Amino acid sequence: MATLEFFYDFVSPYSYLASTRVEALAARTGATLRWRPFLLGGVFKATGNSSPLDLPAKGRHLWLDLERWARRLNVPLRRPEPFPFSPMLALRTALACEAVGKLVPFSHAVYRAAWADGRDITNPEVLAAVATEAGLDGAALVAAAPSYKEALVKQTQDAIDRGAFGAPACFVGDQLFIGNDRLDFVEEALRAAGR
Amino acid sequence: MATLEFFYDFVSPYSYLASTRVEALAARTGATLRWRPFLLGGVFKATGNSSPLDLPAKGRHLWLDLERWARRLNVPLRRPEPFPFSPMLALRTALACEAVGKLVPFSHAVYRAAWADGRDITNPEVLAAVATEAGLDGAALVAAAPSYKEALVKQTQDAIDRGAFGAPACFVGDQLFIGNDRLDFVEEALRAAGR
């Protein structure tokens, strides 16, 4: 049985797009899907990479490209204000949710809040409400976030050590695929690994 | 009738991949294809963008990604040594070829020489031989290259002014698409524009 490790950050729009696709992809290929939140800012710092927003021409094009993808995938997309925002609290809370088996519903809820509904998930109260609406104990989980500071650093470092330089970063064993636009290659790799 | 403007540089591996696909794409969509050589280094300089080779993690991943694409497209791919190389002479010669209606066969021949056959197209004699083997007057065309210095600068600036920050850069009217991995979006745009 092949495993797809899906490294994602809430601030990464291409990770959001991929988050709407990876479960169907894993189901189609019979793969086990492992959701692994990580800090894209840490990846950028370690590798010397930077956000497309740092270059005006790239930043302008980013939104056009995202809109094209959102239309193709038929997923809602609304530009967060401000952008970029700090995903730190949401990422640490995600690891608190993982400890109680709720990482996936929390991740979908945060992505929807930040990228479709225009909600400020950097605000602890908003983040707790988003989690509570998803059927979780939002206040307790957000309160537990500080305990997961080191776990987030460690998970981020794991991706860096294995070659990641952007998000989403998908691994099939030691094969790395960077970007929502490489999920078709991920699918091929999973089919090959599952044979 | 829709037009696809294809901006490409011989040093860009993703432009090479796209060069093997754009003619079929234009034929499928009934679009007019316009080949427009430009200097990627000039685009990088003007926009602040940089080669993926400038970051070790990106550079390592680049070759893996290119090999995946080459397998998918079933095109030969051999890493040039050295890489990157200067495409300047070949680009200016391409414009000399355009003046005599031979831009497309020259461009295919140069891509094949540089990216499949391991030939040093920065060497004027090799470049002339590559053109001659393609049925052109190689020596005369390479000798004419210096006259196209300004034309290359101008063509590069046109792409920059319209928002390009990388290669290949495809335009359908004022819609910009960057990358071999966006040709499916280009195809959709051409179909929409041709309606």
Coordinates of C-alpha atoms in Angstrom, one line a residue:
Chain A
M1 CA 0.0 0.0 0.0
A2 CA 1.5 3.3 -1.1
T3 CA 1.4 6.4 1.2
L4 CA 1.0 10.0 0.1
E5 CA 2.5 12.5 2.6
F6 CA 0.8 15.8 2.0
F7 CA 2.8 18.8 3.5
Y8 CA 0.7 21.9 3.5
D9 CA 0.5 25.4 5.0
F10 CA -2.7 27.3 5.5
V11 CA -1.2 30.5 4.0
S12 CA -0.3 28.7 0.8
P13 CA -3.1 29.1 -1.8
Y14 CA -1.8 26.2 -3.9
S15 CA -1.9 24.0 -0.8
Y16 CA -5.5 25.1 -0.4
L17 CA -6.3 24.0 -4.0
A18 CA -4.5 20.7 -3.4
S19 CA -6.3 20.1 -0.1
T20 CA -9.5 19.9 -2.1
R21 CA -8.1 17.1 -4.3
V22 CA -5.8 14.8 -2.3
E23 CA -8.5 12.7 -0.7
A24 CA -10.1 11.8 -4.1
L25 CA -6.6 11.2 -5.4
A26 CA -5.8 8.8 -2.6
A27 CA -9.1 7.0 -3.0
R28 CA -8.5 6.6 -6.7
T29 CA -5.1 5.1 -6.2
G30 CA -5.8 3.1 -3.0
A31 CA -3.1 5.1 -1.2
T32 CA -2.9 6.0 2.4
L33 CA -3.1 9.8 2.9
R34 CA -1.1 11.4 5.6
W35 CA -1.8 15.1 6.2
R36 CA 1.3 17.0 7.5
P37 CA 0.9 20.7 8.3
F38 CA 4.2 22.5 8.1
L39 CA 5.4 26.1 8.1
L40 CA 6.1 27.4 4.6
G41 CA 7.9 30.4 6.0
G42 CA 10.4 28.1 7.7
V43 CA 10.9 26.2 4.5
F44 CA 11.6 29.5 2.6
K45 CA 14.0 30.6 5.3
A46 CA 16.0 27.3 5.3
T47 CA 16.2 27.0 1.5
G48 CA 16.6 30.6 0.5
N49 CA 13.3 30.4 -1.4
S50 CA 10.8 33.2 -1.2
S51 CA 7.1 34.0 -1.8
P52 CA 6.0 34.9 -5.4
L53 CA 4.5 38.0 -3.7
D54 CA 8.1 39.3 -3.2
L55 CA 8.2 40.1 -7.0
P56 CA 5.6 42.4 -8.4
A57 CA 5.3 40.6 -11.7
K58 CA 4.9 37.2 -10.0
G59 CA 2.6 38.6 -7.4
R60 CA 0.2 40.0 -10.1
H61 CA 0.2 36.8 -12.0
L62 CA -0.3 34.6 -8.9
W63 CA -3.9 35.7 -8.6
L64 CA -4.7 35.2 -12.2
D65 CA -3.3 31.7 -12.1
L66 CA -5.2 30.9 -8.9
E67 CA -8.4 32.1 -10.4
R68 CA -7.8 29.9 -13.4
W69 CA -7.2 26.9 -11.1
A70 CA -10.2 27.7 -8.9
R71 CA -12.5 27.8 -12.0
R72 CA -11.1 24.5 -13.3
L73 CA -11.5 22.7 -9.9
N74 CA -14.8 24.5 -9.2
V75 CA -13.7 25.5 -5.7
P76 CA -14.5 28.9 -4.1
L77 CA -11.5 31.3 -3.9
R78 CA -11.5 34.7 -2.2
R79 CA -8.3 36.7 -1.7
P80 CA -7.6 37.0 2.0
E81 CA -7.1 40.4 3.4
P82 CA -4.4 40.9 4.5
F83 CA -2.3 38.5 2.6
P84 CA 0.0 37.0 3.4
F85 CA -1.2 36.3 7.0
S86 CA 0.5 34.3 9.8
P87 CA -0.6 30.7 9.7
M88 CA 1.4 29.9 12.9
L89 CA -1.5 29.6 15.4
A90 CA -3.7 27.6 12.9
L91 CA -0.8 25.2 12.2
R92 CA 0.0 24.6 15.9
T93 CA -3.7 24.1 16.5
A94 CA -3.8 21.7 13.6
L95 CA -1.3 19.5 15.5
A96 CA -3.4 19.7 18.6
C97 CA -6.3 18.5 16.5
E98 CA -4.2 15.7 15.1
A99 CA -3.6 14.5 18.7
V100 CA -7.3 13.9 19.0
G101 CA -7.8 12.5 15.6
K102 CA -9.4 15.6 14.1
L103 CA -6.6 17.0 11.8
V104 CA -8.5 16.5 8.5
P105 CA -11.9 18.2 9.4
F106 CA -10.0 21.0 11.1
S107 CA -7.8 21.6 8.1
H108 CA -10.7 21.7 5.7
A109 CA -12.5 24.1 8.0
V110 CA -9.5 26.4 8.2
Y111 CA -8.9 26.4 4.5
R112 CA -12.6 27.2 3.8
A113 CA -12.6 30.0 6.4
A114 CA -9.4 31.6 5.1
W115 CA -9.7 31.0 1.4
A116 CA -13.4 31.0 0.7
D117 CA -15.2 32.8 3.5
G118 CA -12.8 35.7 4.1
R119 CA -12.4 35.0 7.8
D120 CA -9.4 36.1 9.9
I121 CA -8.0 32.8 11.1
T122 CA -5.0 34.6 12.7
N123 CA -7.5 35.7 15.4
P124 CA -7.7 33.1 18.2
E125 CA -11.4 33.6 18.7
V126 CA -12.2 33.3 15.1
L127 CA -10.1 30.2 14.8
A128 CA -11.8 28.6 17.8
A129 CA -15.2 29.4 16.3
V130 CA -14.2 27.9 13.0
A131 CA -13.1 24.7 14.8
T132 CA -16.3 24.6 16.9
E133 CA -18.5 25.0 13.8
A134 CA -16.7 21.9 12.5
G135 CA -17.8 19.9 15.5
L136 CA -14.6 20.3 17.5
D137 CA -13.8 21.7 20.9
G138 CA -12.4 24.9 19.4
A139 CA -11.5 26.8 22.5
A140 CA -9.6 23.9 24.1
L141 CA -7.8 23.1 20.9
V142 CA -6.6 26.7 20.3
A143 CA -5.6 26.9 23.9
A144 CA -3.5 23.8 23.4
A145 CA -1.6 25.2 20.4
P146 CA 1.5 26.5 22.3
S147 CA 2.3 22.9 23.3
Y148 CA 2.8 22.0 19.6
K149 CA 5.4 24.7 18.8
E150 CA 8.3 22.2 18.7
A151 CA 6.3 19.5 16.9
L152 CA 5.6 22.0 14.1
V153 CA 9.3 22.9 13.9
K154 CA 10.2 19.2 13.7
Q155 CA 7.6 18.4 11.0
T156 CA 8.8 21.4 9.0
Q157 CA 12.4 20.3 9.3
D158 CA 11.5 16.8 8.2
A159 CA 10.2 18.2 4.9
I160 CA 13.2 20.5 4.5
D161 CA 15.6 17.6 5.1
R162 CA 13.9 15.6 2.4
G163 CA 14.2 18.4 -0.2
A164 CA 11.1 20.5 0.1
F165 CA 11.4 24.1 -0.9
G166 CA 7.8 25.1 -1.4
A167 CA 4.2 24.1 -0.8
P168 CA 2.3 21.9 -1.1
A169 CA 5.1 19.3 -0.9
C170 CA 4.0 15.7 -1.6
F171 CA 6.1 12.7 -0.9
V172 CA 5.6 9.2 -2.3
G173 CA 8.4 7.5 -0.4
D174 CA 11.4 9.6 -1.2
Q175 CA 10.0 11.0 -4.4
L176 CA 9.2 14.7 -3.9
F177 CA 6.6 16.7 -5.9
I178 CA 6.2 20.4 -5.4
G179 CA 2.9 22.1 -6.2
N180 CA -0.7 21.6 -6.8
D181 CA 0.2 21.5 -10.5
R182 CA 2.2 18.3 -10.0
L183 CA -0.7 16.2 -8.5
D184 CA -1.0 14.2 -11.7
F185 CA 2.6 13.1 -11.3
V186 CA 1.9 12.2 -7.7
E187 CA -1.0 10.1 -9.0
E188 CA 1.3 8.2 -11.4
A189 CA 3.8 7.6 -8.6
L190 CA 1.2 6.3 -6.3
R191 CA -0.1 3.9 -9.0
A192 CA 3.4 2.7 -9.7
A193 CA 4.2 2.3 -6.0
G194 CA 0.9 0.4 -5.3
R195 CA 1.6 -2.2 -8.0
Chain B
M1 CA -8.7 33.4 -35.4
A2 CA -6.9 33.3 -32.1
T3 CA -3.1 33.8 -31.9
L4 CA -0.7 32.1 -29.6
E5 CA 2.5 34.1 -29.0
F6 CA 5.1 31.7 -27.7
F7 CA 8.1 33.5 -26.0
Y8 CA 11.0 31.1 -25.5
D9 CA 14.7 31.0 -24.7
F10 CA 17.0 28.1 -25.8
V11 CA 18.5 28.0 -22.3
S12 CA 15.1 27.3 -20.7
P13 CA 14.4 23.6 -20.4
Y14 CA 10.7 24.2 -19.9
S15 CA 10.7 26.2 -23.1
Y16 CA 12.3 23.2 -24.8
L17 CA 9.5 20.9 -23.6
A18 CA 6.9 23.4 -24.7
S19 CA 8.5 23.8 -28.1
T20 CA 7.7 20.2 -28.7
R21 CA 4.0 20.8 -28.0
V22 CA 2.9 24.2 -29.2
E23 CA 2.5 23.3 -32.9
A24 CA 0.1 20.5 -32.1
L25 CA -1.7 22.7 -29.7
A26 CA -2.1 25.4 -32.3
A27 CA -3.3 22.9 -34.8
R28 CA -5.9 21.4 -32.4
T29 CA -7.3 24.8 -31.6
G30 CA -7.0 26.4 -35.1
A31 CA -4.8 29.1 -33.7
T32 CA -2.1 31.0 -35.4
L33 CA 1.3 30.3 -33.7
R34 CA 3.9 33.1 -33.4
W35 CA 7.4 32.0 -32.3
R36 CA 9.1 34.8 -30.3
P37 CA 12.6 34.1 -29.1
F38 CA 13.5 36.3 -26.1
L39 CA 16.3 36.5 -23.5
L40 CA 15.2 34.9 -20.2
G41 CA 18.2 36.5 -18.5
G42 CA 16.9 39.9 -19.4
V43 CA 13.5 39.0 -18.1
F44 CA 15.0 37.8 -14.8
K45 CA 17.0 41.0 -14.5
A46 CA 14.1 43.3 -15.2
T47 CA 11.7 41.5 -12.8
G48 CA 14.0 40.5 -10.0
N49 CA 13.3 36.8 -10.7
S50 CA 16.0 34.3 -10.8
S51 CA 16.9 30.8 -12.1
P52 CA 15.8 27.8 -10.0
L53 CA 19.4 26.8 -10.1
D54 CA 20.2 29.7 -7.8
L55 CA 18.7 27.7 -4.9
P56 CA 20.3 24.2 -4.2
A57 CA 17.0 22.6 -3.3
K58 CA 15.2 23.9 -6.3
G59 CA 18.1 23.1 -8.6
R60 CA 18.2 19.5 -7.5
H61 CA 14.5 19.1 -7.9
L62 CA 14.5 20.8 -11.3
W63 CA 16.2 17.8 -13.0
L64 CA 13.8 15.3 -11.4
D65 CA 10.9 17.4 -12.6
L66 CA 12.3 17.7 -16.1
E67 CA 12.9 14.0 -16.3
R68 CA 9.3 13.3 -15.3
W69 CA 8.0 15.7 -18.0
A70 CA 10.3 14.3 -20.7
R71 CA 9.0 10.7 -19.9
R72 CA 5.4 11.9 -20.1
L73 CA 5.9 13.8 -23.3
N74 CA 8.2 11.1 -24.7
V75 CA 10.9 13.6 -25.8
P76 CA 14.6 13.1 -25.4
L77 CA 16.3 15.1 -22.6
R78 CA 20.0 15.3 -21.8
R79 CA 21.4 17.7 -19.3
P80 CA 23.6 20.2 -21.1
E81 CA 27.2 20.6 -19.8
P82 CA 27.8 23.3 -18.8
F83 CA 24.5 24.5 -17.6
P84 CA 23.3 27.2 -17.7
F85 CA 24.9 28.2 -21.0
S86 CA 24.6 31.5 -22.9
P87 CA 21.8 31.5 -25.4
M88 CA 22.6 34.9 -26.8
L89 CA 24.2 33.9 -30.1
A90 CA 21.6 31.3 -30.8
L91 CA 18.8 33.8 -30.0
R92 CA 20.2 36.5 -32.3
T93 CA 20.7 34.0 -35.0
A94 CA 17.1 32.9 -34.5
L95 CA 16.0 36.4 -35.4
A96 CA 18.3 36.3 -38.5
C97 CA 16.5 33.1 -39.4
E98 CA 13.1 34.7 -38.9
A99 CA 14.1 37.4 -41.4
V100 CA 14.4 34.6 -44.1
G101 CA 11.3 32.6 -42.9
K102 CA 13.3 29.9 -41.2
L103 CA 12.7 30.6 -37.5
V104 CA 10.8 27.4 -36.7
P105 CA 13.1 24.8 -38.2
F106 CA 16.1 26.6 -36.7
S107 CA 14.5 26.7 -33.3
H108 CA 13.7 23.0 -33.3
A109 CA 17.2 22.2 -34.5
V110 CA 18.8 24.3 -31.8
Y111 CA 16.6 22.8 -29.0
R112 CA 17.4 19.3 -30.2
A113 CA 21.2 20.0 -30.4
A114 CA 21.3 21.6 -26.9
W115 CA 18.8 19.5 -25.0
A116 CA 18.9 16.1 -26.7
D117 CA 22.2 15.7 -28.5
G118 CA 24.6 17.4 -26.0
R119 CA 26.0 19.8 -28.5
D120 CA 27.6 23.2 -27.5
I121 CA 25.4 25.7 -29.3
T122 CA 27.3 28.6 -27.7
N123 CA 30.1 27.7 -30.2
P124 CA 29.5 29.6 -33.5
E125 CA 30.8 26.8 -35.6
V126 CA 28.6 24.2 -33.9
L127 CA 25.7 26.5 -34.2
A128 CA 26.3 27.1 -37.9
A129 CA 26.6 23.3 -38.4
V130 CA 23.3 22.7 -36.6
A131 CA 21.6 25.2 -38.8
T132 CA 23.2 23.8 -42.0
E133 CA 22.1 20.3 -41.1
A134 CA 18.6 21.7 -40.8
G135 CA 18.9 22.9 -44.4
L136 CA 19.7 26.5 -43.7
D137 CA 22.8 28.6 -44.7
G138 CA 24.3 28.2 -41.2
A139 CA 27.4 30.2 -41.7
A140 CA 25.7 33.2 -43.2
L141 CA 22.9 33.2 -40.6
V142 CA 25.3 33.0 -37.6
A143 CA 27.4 35.8 -39.2
A144 CA 24.3 37.9 -39.4
A145 CA 23.5 37.5 -35.7
P146 CA 25.1 40.7 -34.4
S147 CA 22.7 42.7 -36.5
Y148 CA 19.8 41.4 -34.4
K149 CA 21.1 42.5 -31.1
E150 CA 18.6 45.4 -30.8
A151 CA 15.7 43.3 -32.1
L152 CA 16.3 40.7 -29.4
V153 CA 16.3 43.4 -26.7
K154 CA 13.1 44.9 -28.1
Q155 CA 11.3 41.5 -28.2
T156 CA 12.4 40.7 -24.7
Q157 CA 11.2 44.1 -23.5
D158 CA 7.8 43.5 -25.1
A159 CA 7.3 40.4 -23.0
I160 CA 8.5 42.1 -19.9
D161 CA 6.2 45.1 -20.5
R162 CA 3.3 42.6 -20.8
G163 CA 4.0 40.9 -17.5
A164 CA 6.3 38.0 -18.3
F165 CA 8.7 36.9 -15.5
G166 CA 9.8 33.5 -16.7
A167 CA 9.8 31.1 -19.7
P168 CA 8.1 29.9 -21.6
A169 CA 5.7 32.8 -21.6
C170 CA 2.6 32.3 -23.7
F171 CA 0.2 35.1 -24.6
V172 CA -3.4 34.8 -25.9
G173 CA -4.2 38.4 -26.5
D174 CA -3.3 40.0 -23.1
Q175 CA -3.7 36.8 -21.2
L176 CA -0.3 35.6 -19.9
F177 CA 0.6 32.0 -19.1
I178 CA 4.0 31.1 -17.7
G179 CA 5.4 27.6 -18.0
N180 CA 5.2 24.4 -19.9
D181 CA 2.8 23.3 -17.1
R182 CA 0.2 25.9 -18.1
L183 CA -0.2 24.8 -21.8
D184 CA -3.6 23.2 -20.9
F185 CA -4.8 26.6 -19.7
V186 CA -3.4 28.1 -22.9
E187 CA -5.4 25.6 -24.9
E188 CA -8.6 26.6 -23.1
A189 CA -7.9 30.3 -23.7
L190 CA -7.3 29.6 -27.4
R191 CA -10.6 27.7 -27.7
A192 CA -12.5 30.4 -25.9
A193 CA -10.8 33.1 -28.1
G194 CA -11.5 31.2 -31.3
R195 CA -15.3 30.9 -30.7

